[in-house]
Amino acid sequence: MLDAFLAGAHQVFAFDTLIYMLIGSVAGIVAAAIPGFTVTMAIILTLPLTFTMEPLQGVSVMLSVYVGGYTGGLISAALLGIPGTPSSVATTFDAFPMARGGEPGRALSLGVWASFFGTVISTIILIVAAPPLALIAVKLGPWEYFSLIVFALTIVASLVGNSLMRGLIAGVIGLGLATIGPDPMMGRPRLTFESDILMPGLPFLIVLIGIFAISQLMGEVEDHGKNDNKGALIPDVIEFKTWAVMREVLMHPVNLVRSSLIGVFIGALPGAGGSIANLLAYDQAKRSSKTPEEFGKGTPNGVIASEAGNSATAGGGLIPMIALGIPGSAVDAILMAALMVHGISVGPRLIMDHADLAYGMFVAMVVASLMMLVVCVLSMRLFLRVTDIPKQFIVPTVMICCVIGAFALNNRVTDLYLLGAIGLVGYGLKSLDYPLAPLVLGVILGPIAETNLRRALMSDGDWTVFFTRPISAVLLAAAVLSVIFSVRSVLKMRRKDRPATDEQDGD
C-alpha cells in the first residue's frame, strides 16, 4: 500500500505533470466563471488533450479541471449574482449580497477556502472508504451488480429535476439509446435500421457532448441578449485578507464538516452532484442556524455551506467510480472513459491491479485543491474580467472545440451527424424541462446492467436468485424504497401547492 502510494505520488509530482495540472486548474476556474458553461463541458473539452498522456497524468489534469471548475462558479456568483455553474446557485444567495455590501474580497475568499477544505475532507473520506469498499465489491457477482445498477437508476430519477415522471422518462430514453448498435455480449447489430451511421452504436462521449455541451450552447444562442452584464459589480479594489478569512471559515467547523459530508454523500449517489449538494448543504445550514433570518443577506455561513457542499462532491463522486465502477456523475463518467481509452477498466480491481494509479488519483486531488487555492487567491482580479467576454465570441469557440473533440474520438464524419442529432434531442428535452443527467447515466449504466443481467441468467436461469442472495435483495429493496420515497415526496409537494392555488382562485 505504501509502495503504491509513493509510486503514484512520484508520477503526480513529476514536473511536466504539475505544469499540466496548473494549466488545467486555471482552465477549470475560467470555464466555470463564465455563466452558462459547466464543469462537465470543461472536462469534455479537456478529454481529447489527454489521449497522448500517461493514464495517471491525464487523469490528474482532468481532476485539476474538475476541482477548479467547482470553485470557478463562485466568481460570477459572488460578483455578478449569476451562478457560473449549476453547483453555484446557492452561493449567490449570500455571496452576492456580501459583495454588494462592500466586501467582494471577503465573499470570494470565504468561498475559495470553503471549497478547499471541502475538497480535502472529501479526499480523506475517499482514501478511507474506497479501498475497503473495493475489497467487498470484488466478491459481488452479476446478481449484485445488476441490483446495484437498478438502485442507482432509481436514485437518479428521485433526485434529479422537479418531476419524478420526467426523470424516469429521461432515464428510459437513455436506456433505449444504449441498446442501439452491437450487442455487448454477442456483437450482433440491433436497432440500427440498416443504417451505416447507427451500425457502430452511439459512442458514449458523442452522447455526452451532444446532450450537455451542444444543447447548452443552443440554449445560450436562444437566450442571447436576455441576460447581459450591465450593472455587474466590478470593484476597483478587491482586498484578500487570506489568512484572516481562513480563520473565519475554521471558526464554523460544524457547518464546514456537515456541508462537506453532505457533499460527499450526494456526490457518491449516481446522478446527483454539486447542483443538488450546494442547495441541500445551504438548506441544512439555514435550518441548523440560530439566526436563520440572516441567510440571504450576506451571512458567511451561507457561502461556506454552499461552496463546501458542492466541492466535496468531487471526492464523493470518485468513491463509487473507483470502488464499484459506477460513475457518481457525468464528470466521473468522463474520467472513466479517459482510463478506458488507455485500456484500464474501472471497478473493484482498479485498486488491486493498478494500485499506483488509484493512490496517485488521491494525491492528485489534494494537489489540485492546493493549486486551485493558490490560483484563485493570486489571480482573482484577472478572472473577474473573463466574465465580460461577450457570448457571441465564446459560443462559436466552444462549439468548434466540441466538434473537433467529437471527430477526434474515432475519426468518423458520421459521428458529427450523430452529435448534431443528439444535441437537438438534448435541446428539445431541456426546453421541455426534462432532466438530462438521468438520460446520460441511462446510456452509461444500461450496458452494464444488461451485461450483468445476462451473465446472471446464463449462470443460473432462476430469477429468484436475485432475491435470495442477501446483498442483491437489500439493493433491490433499497430501490423499491427509493421509488416509494420519491412518489411520496411528489405527492407532498402537490398537496402543499393546492392550498396556494385554492387561495388564488378564491381571490
Coordinates of C-alpha atoms in Angstrom, one line a residue, residues 36-46 212-214 216-217 398 402:
G36 CA -23.8 29.0 -18.5
F37 CA -20.7 26.9 -19.1
T38 CA -20.5 23.9 -16.8
V39 CA -17.7 21.8 -15.3
T40 CA -18.9 18.9 -17.5
M41 CA -18.3 21.0 -20.6
A42 CA -14.8 21.9 -19.4
I43 CA -13.9 18.2 -18.8
I44 CA -15.3 17.2 -22.1
L45 CA -13.0 19.7 -23.9
T46 CA -10.0 18.5 -21.9
F212 CA -24.7 18.5 -22.3
A213 CA -22.5 20.8 -24.5
I214 CA -24.4 21.2 -27.8
Q216 CA -26.3 24.1 -23.7
L217 CA -24.8 26.1 -26.4
V398 CA -16.6 26.2 -27.7
C402 CA -16.8 20.2 -29.3

